[in-house]
Each structure stands twice: as C-alpha cells, then as structure tokens.
PDB file of C-alpha atoms in Angstrom:
ATOM      1  CA  ARG A  29      17.161 -11.391  -8.044  1.00 47.00           C
ATOM      2  CA  SER A  30      14.668 -12.589  -5.505  1.00 55.00           C
ATOM      3  CA  CYS A  31      14.564 -11.247  -1.974  1.00 60.00           C
ATOM      4  CA  LEU A  32      11.843 -12.685   0.211  1.00 76.00           C
ATOM      5  CA  LYS A  33      10.751 -10.196   2.852  1.00 80.00           C
ATOM      6  CA  THR A  34       8.344 -10.519   5.740  1.00 84.00           C
ATOM      7  CA  VAL A  35       6.664  -7.486   7.271  1.00 83.00           C
ATOM      8  CA  PHE A  36       5.337  -8.021  10.799  1.00 85.00           C
ATOM      9  CA  SER A  37       2.583  -5.509  11.436  1.00 85.00           C
ATOM     10  CA  GLU A  38      -0.992  -5.017  12.537  1.00 85.00           C
ATOM     11  CA  ASP A  39      -1.323  -2.056  10.162  1.00 84.00           C
ATOM     12  CA  ARG A  40      -3.731  -3.050   7.395  1.00 84.00           C
ATOM     13  CA  ASP A  41      -2.112  -0.498   5.075  1.00 84.00           C
ATOM     14  CA  PHE A  42       0.717  -2.984   4.574  1.00 85.00           C
ATOM     15  CA  ILE A  43      -1.630  -5.419   2.796  1.00 86.00           C
ATOM     16  CA  GLN A  44      -0.806  -3.492  -0.390  1.00 86.00           C
ATOM     17  CA  LEU A  45       2.830  -4.635  -0.131  1.00 82.00           C
ATOM     18  CA  VAL A  46       1.997  -8.355  -0.333  1.00 85.00           C
ATOM     19  CA  SER A  47       3.516  -9.892  -3.465  1.00 83.00           C
ATOM     20  CA  LYS A  48       5.528 -12.900  -4.604  1.00 83.00           C
ATOM     21  CA  ARG A  49       8.515 -11.472  -2.749  1.00 81.00           C
ATOM     22  CA  THR A  50       6.873  -9.700   0.193  1.00 84.00           C
ATOM     23  CA  ARG A  51       4.788 -11.337   2.894  1.00 86.00           C
ATOM     24  CA  LEU A  52       2.720  -9.732   5.638  1.00 86.00           C
ATOM     25  CA  TYR A  53       2.297 -11.436   8.984  1.00 88.00           C
ATOM     26  CA  ARG A  54      -0.288 -10.105  11.440  1.00 87.00           C
ATOM     27  CA  PRO A  55       0.856 -11.314  14.883  1.00 86.00           C
ATOM     28  CA  SER A  56      -2.422 -10.694  16.730  1.00 86.00           C
ATOM     29  CA  LYS A  57      -4.271 -12.788  14.140  1.00 84.00           C
ATOM     30  CA  GLY A  58      -1.492 -15.385  14.064  1.00 85.00           C
ATOM     31  CA  MET A  59      -1.687 -15.416  10.308  1.00 83.00           C
ATOM     32  CA  GLU A  60      -0.007 -14.449   7.096  1.00 86.00           C
ATOM     33  CA  VAL A  61      -2.042 -12.296   4.704  1.00 85.00           C
ATOM     34  CA  PRO A  62      -2.300 -14.380   1.501  1.00 84.00           C
ATOM     35  CA  CYS A  63      -2.646 -11.600  -1.081  1.00 83.00           C
ATOM     36  CA  CYS A  64      -3.609  -8.010  -1.726  1.00 81.00           C
ATOM     37  CA  PRO A  65      -7.208  -7.839  -2.992  1.00 84.00           C
ATOM     38  CA  VAL A  66      -7.805  -6.161  -6.348  1.00 83.00           C
ATOM     39  CA  GLY A  67      -8.867  -2.567  -5.748  1.00 90.00           C
ATOM     40  CA  PHE A  68      -7.523  -2.474  -2.174  1.00 90.00           C
ATOM     41  CA  LEU A  69      -6.059   1.037  -2.486  1.00 90.00           C
ATOM     42  CA  ILE A  70      -9.045   2.342  -4.435  1.00 93.00           C
ATOM     43  CA  LYS A  71     -11.409   1.057  -1.747  1.00 93.00           C
ATOM     44  CA  LYS A  72      -9.341   2.693   0.993  1.00 91.00           C
ATOM     45  CA  ALA A  73      -9.343   5.980  -0.950  1.00 92.00           C
ATOM     46  CA  ILE A  74     -13.144   5.797  -1.428  1.00 94.00           C
ATOM     47  CA  ILE A  75     -14.130   4.950   2.149  1.00 93.00           C
ATOM     48  CA  GLY A  76     -11.365   6.929   3.871  1.00 91.00           C
ATOM     49  CA  ASP A  77      -9.615   6.095   7.112  1.00 86.00           C
ATOM     50  CA  ALA A  78      -9.690   8.339  10.172  1.00 86.00           C
ATOM     51  CA  SER A  79      -6.417   6.870  11.494  1.00 81.00           C
ATOM     52  CA  ASP A  80      -4.665   7.986   8.288  1.00 80.00           C
ATOM     53  CA  ASN A  81      -6.596  11.286   8.133  1.00 84.00           C
ATOM     54  CA  LEU A  82      -8.342  10.258   4.900  1.00 85.00           C
ATOM     55  CA  LYS A  83     -11.807  11.706   4.441  1.00 89.00           C
ATOM     56  CA  GLY A  84     -12.831   9.539   1.492  1.00 91.00           C
ATOM     57  CA  VAL A  85     -15.823  10.167  -0.741  1.00 93.00           C
ATOM     58  CA  PRO A  86     -18.703  11.628   1.312  1.00 93.00           C
ATOM     59  CA  GLY A  87     -21.677   9.279   1.647  1.00 93.00           C
ATOM     60  CA  VAL A  88     -19.916   6.165   0.330  1.00 94.00           C
ATOM     61  CA  GLY A  89     -19.183   3.439   2.849  1.00 93.00           C
ATOM     62  CA  GLU A  90     -17.469   0.076   2.736  1.00 93.00           C
ATOM     63  CA  VAL A  91     -20.462  -1.870   1.355  1.00 95.00           C
ATOM     64  CA  GLY A  92     -21.080   0.649  -1.437  1.00 94.00           C
ATOM     65  CA  ALA A  93     -17.393   0.811  -2.324  1.00 94.00           C
ATOM     66  CA  GLU A  94     -17.209  -3.004  -2.487  1.00 93.00           C
ATOM     67  CA  LYS A  95     -20.218  -3.158  -4.832  1.00 94.00           C
ATOM     68  CA  VAL A  96     -18.676  -0.597  -7.180  1.00 95.00           C
ATOM     69  CA  LEU A  97     -15.277  -2.307  -7.071  1.00 93.00           C
ATOM     70  CA  GLU A  98     -16.902  -5.664  -7.836  1.00 92.00           C
ATOM     71  CA  ALA A  99     -18.295  -4.143 -11.035  1.00 93.00           C
ATOM     72  CA  HIS A 100     -14.987  -2.443 -11.956  1.00 92.00           C
ATOM     73  CA  LYS A 101     -12.198  -4.864 -11.025  1.00 90.00           C
ATOM     74  CA  THR A 102      -8.961  -2.915 -11.430  1.00 89.00           C
ATOM     75  CA  ASP A 103      -6.026  -1.549  -9.476  1.00 87.00           C
ATOM     76  CA  ASP A 104      -5.584   1.351 -11.901  1.00 90.00           C
ATOM     77  CA  ILE A 105      -7.185   4.435 -10.341  1.00 91.00           C
ATOM     78  CA  GLU A 106      -7.502   6.368 -13.598  1.00 92.00           C
ATOM     79  CA  GLU A 107      -9.040   3.390 -15.413  1.00 93.00           C
ATOM     80  CA  PHE A 108     -11.423   2.960 -12.478  1.00 94.00           C
ATOM     81  CA  ILE A 109     -12.600   6.589 -12.596  1.00 94.00           C
ATOM     82  CA  LYS A 110     -13.065   6.490 -16.393  1.00 94.00           C
ATOM     83  CA  SER A 111     -15.112   3.289 -16.152  1.00 94.00           C
ATOM     84  CA  LEU A 112     -17.652   4.693 -13.657  1.00 95.00           C
ATOM     85  CA  ASP A 113     -21.211   4.921 -14.968  1.00 94.00           C
ATOM     86  CA  GLU A 114     -22.739   8.299 -14.142  1.00 93.00           C
ATOM     87  CA  SER A 115     -26.259   6.879 -14.514  1.00 94.00           C
ATOM     88  CA  VAL A 116     -25.608   4.800 -11.366  1.00 94.00           C
ATOM     89  CA  LYS A 117     -26.061   7.080  -8.333  1.00 95.00           C
ATOM     90  CA  ILE A 118     -23.140   5.823  -6.220  1.00 95.00           C
ATOM     91  CA  GLU A 119     -20.779   5.714  -9.206  1.00 95.00           C
ATOM     92  CA  LYS A 120     -21.734   9.299 -10.120  1.00 95.00           C
ATOM     93  CA  LYS A 121     -21.025  10.362  -6.532  1.00 95.00           C
ATOM     94  CA  ILE A 122     -17.569   8.769  -6.695  1.00 95.00           C
ATOM     95  CA  LYS A 123     -16.847  10.279 -10.113  1.00 95.00           C
ATOM     96  CA  ASP A 124     -17.972  13.720  -8.898  1.00 95.00           C
ATOM     97  CA  HIS A 125     -15.323  13.424  -6.177  1.00 95.00           C
ATOM     98  CA  ALA A 126     -12.554  12.199  -8.505  1.00 94.00           C
ATOM     99  CA  ALA A 127     -10.108  14.885  -7.313  1.00 92.00           C
ATOM    100  CA  ILE A 128     -10.500  13.752  -3.696  1.00 89.00           C
ATOM    101  CA  LEU A 129     -10.230  10.118  -4.761  1.00 91.00           C
ATOM    102  CA  LEU A 130      -7.006  10.712  -6.721  1.00 90.00           C
ATOM    103  CA  ASN A 131      -5.456  12.626  -3.835  1.00 87.00           C
ATOM    104  CA  GLU A 132      -6.398   9.997  -1.238  1.00 88.00           C
ATOM    105  CA  TYR A 133      -5.103   7.249  -3.543  1.00 89.00           C
ATOM    106  CA  LYS A 134      -1.703   8.966  -3.756  1.00 85.00           C
ATOM    107  CA  VAL A 135      -1.574   9.243   0.036  1.00 82.00           C
ATOM    108  CA  VAL A 136      -2.313   5.545   0.670  1.00 83.00           C
ATOM    109  CA  ASN A 137       0.042   4.195  -1.994  1.00 82.00           C
ATOM    110  CA  LEU A 138       3.052   3.140   0.104  1.00 76.00           C
ATOM    111  CA  ARG A 139       5.145   1.856  -2.806  1.00 68.00           C
ATOM    112  CA  LYS A 140       5.096   5.208  -4.581  1.00 68.00           C
ATOM    113  CA  THR A 141       5.645   7.076  -1.310  1.00 65.00           C
ATOM    114  CA  ALA A 142       8.737   4.967  -0.546  1.00 64.00           C
ATOM    115  CA  ARG A 143      10.191   5.348  -4.026  1.00 65.00           C
ATOM    116  CA  LYS A 144       9.542   9.097  -4.071  1.00 68.00           C
ATOM    117  CA  ALA A 145      11.124   9.581  -0.635  1.00 65.00           C
ATOM    118  CA  ALA A 146      14.149   7.520  -1.681  1.00 64.00           C
ATOM    119  CA  ALA A 147      14.493   9.485  -4.923  1.00 69.00           C
ATOM    120  CA  ASN A 148      14.316  12.764  -2.978  1.00 69.00           C
ATOM    121  CA  MET A 149      17.248  11.497  -0.908  1.00 65.00           C
ATOM    122  CA  GLY A 150      19.206  10.709  -4.075  1.00 65.00           C
ATOM    123  CA  VAL A 151      18.915   6.966  -3.492  1.00 63.00           C
ATOM    124  CA  THR A 152      18.814   4.710  -6.539  1.00 60.00           C
ATOM    125  CA  GLN A 153      17.028   1.364  -6.573  1.00 57.00           C
ATOM    126  CA  GLY A 154      18.842  -1.206  -4.430  1.00 56.00           C
ATOM    127  CA  LYS A 155      21.387   1.330  -3.140  1.00 59.00           C
ATOM    128  CA  LEU A 156      19.890   2.369   0.204  1.00 59.00           C
ATOM    129  CA  SER A 157      22.273   2.444   3.168  1.00 64.00           C
ATOM    130  CA  SER A 158      21.057   1.030   6.473  1.00 64.00           C
ATOM    131  CA  SER A 159      21.126   4.496   8.076  1.00 70.00           C
ATOM    132  CA  ASP A 160      19.019   5.932   5.209  1.00 67.00           C
ATOM    133  CA  PHE A 161      16.648   2.955   5.475  1.00 63.00           C
ATOM    134  CA  MET A 162      16.187   3.557   9.197  1.00 66.00           C
ATOM    135  CA  ARG A 163      15.608   7.282   8.650  1.00 68.00           C
ATOM    136  CA  LEU A 164      13.106   6.655   5.829  1.00 64.00           C
ATOM    137  CA  SER A 165      11.164   4.045   7.769  1.00 64.00           C
ATOM    138  CA  LYS A 166      10.910   6.321  10.809  1.00 65.00           C
ATOM    139  CA  GLU A 167      10.041   9.477   8.852  1.00 65.00           C
ATOM    140  CA  HIS A 168       7.366   7.779   6.787  1.00 57.00           C
ATOM    141  CA  LYS A 169       6.232   5.227   9.401  1.00 54.00           C
ATOM    142  CA  MET A 170       6.366   2.599   6.693  1.00 53.00           C
ATOM    143  CA  TRP A 171       7.570  -0.536   8.431  1.00 47.00           C
ATOM    144  CA  ASP A 172       6.910  -1.790  11.943  1.00 45.00           C
ATOM    145  CA  PHE A 173       9.481  -4.527  11.495  1.00 43.00           C
ATOM    146  CA  VAL A 174      11.034  -6.209   8.483  1.00 45.00           C
ATOM    147  CA  GLN A 175      13.017  -9.430   8.495  1.00 41.00           C
ATOM    148  CA  ALA A 176      14.034 -12.170   6.098  1.00 40.00           C
ATOM    149  CA  PRO A 177      12.628 -15.605   6.935  1.00 41.00           C
ATOM    150  CA  LEU A 178      15.990 -17.454   7.051  1.00 36.00           C
ATOM    151  CA  PRO A 179      18.636 -16.783   8.076  1.00 37.00           C
ATOM    152  CA  VAL A 180      17.416 -14.363  10.728  1.00 38.00           C
ATOM    153  CA  PHE A 181      19.271 -11.075  10.628  1.00 39.00           C
ATOM    154  CA  SER A 182      18.794  -7.504  11.692  1.00 41.00           C
ATOM    155  CA  PRO A 183      16.197  -5.792   9.485  1.00 44.00           C
ATOM    156  CA  PHE A 184      18.734  -3.090   8.734  1.00 42.00           C
ATOM    157  CA  GLU A 185      21.708  -5.318   7.868  1.00 41.00           C
ATOM    158  CA  ARG A 186      20.773  -5.795   4.221  1.00 40.00           C
ATOM    159  CA  ALA A 187      18.443  -2.829   3.918  1.00 41.00           C
ATOM    160  CA  SER A 188      19.234  -2.179   0.257  1.00 42.00           C
ATOM    161  CA  GLU A 189      17.315  -5.321  -0.656  1.00 44.00           C
ATOM    162  CA  PHE A 190      14.128  -3.905   0.842  1.00 44.00           C
ATOM    163  CA  VAL A 191      13.740  -1.065  -1.616  1.00 44.00           C
ATOM    164  CA  GLU A 192      13.857  -3.162  -4.771  1.00 43.00           C
ATOM    165  CA  ALA A 193      10.736  -3.049  -6.894  1.00 40.00           C
ATOM    166  CA  ASP A 194       8.378  -5.960  -6.319  1.00 42.00           C
ATOM    167  CA  SER A 195       7.895  -6.871  -9.942  1.00 39.00           C
TER     168      SER A 195
END
C-alpha cells in the first residue's frame, strides 16, 4: 500500500524521512528536498548539533566529516565504524569516539525513535489512533505539519497511515 506524505518543515532533521513515499517541503526555501544524502545521519552524529544537544566527535567538523563519508559511503553506522582506517588521523579520531558516535546516531534517527515510542504505547504498525498520533508528535517533536498532497485533509484524520514503514 502506498501512502504519499508531505512534511512541511524547516527542520533539517526531517531530511532523513525523505523516501519514495515521504516528501519534505521547506517553505522558506520554496522547495522540496529531493532525497536524503547517503550518510546523512552519520554526518550529523559526527559533527553534532547544538540545537539538538548533540556534542559530536570533538575536533571533527563538517568538512572533515564529509571527506570521511565520501570515502566510506554507507548509511549503516556499524559498517561505517568498522571500515574506518586507524592510520588516517581523522578516521582514528572518529573510531576512538565510537561510543559517542553510536549514541548520537541513535538520538538523531527519527524513524527508530518513532517506532520505539509507538511500540512503548502498544501501537502496532498502521494502527495508530489520531489522538495517539497527536500525543506522539507533540511529545517527540517529530512533525511540524503532515498532510497528503490530494485530497487535502487534516493531518490527523488518517494518522495510522503515517506510521507505516517507508520500505
């Protein structure tokens, strides 16, 4: 079953949700985000984000993280850590901080956070009531606004469709 969703938000964290069935529209940019770059969550975990209270790996910035990610193209955090070459200074630094990296990765991964929160509420896939959806989205600050492209309806009317896996 296909359910096309559009998330309207300025929050760059939502880039990770972009898929065949989920779109992200950034109103201030007047644009739809075309895809989620490979390594997006790993990069965010490496460089940190003060607004999300993520410290990241000390001494590794955006440019360094991008260089390492270019050499190790993957979205799998464990595969990424295993593939790091300790003879390369920046890669050794990242590997030495693997525990921090794994923790930060778990924090920024919205899909897993949503599924875990739903499971803790006893909600099975596709069976989320609109009141539970509203409570989850407020508690976890996960969606600014969600709506289907056509027909236009309240984002909470068919909320159960929004928790389906994006496979």
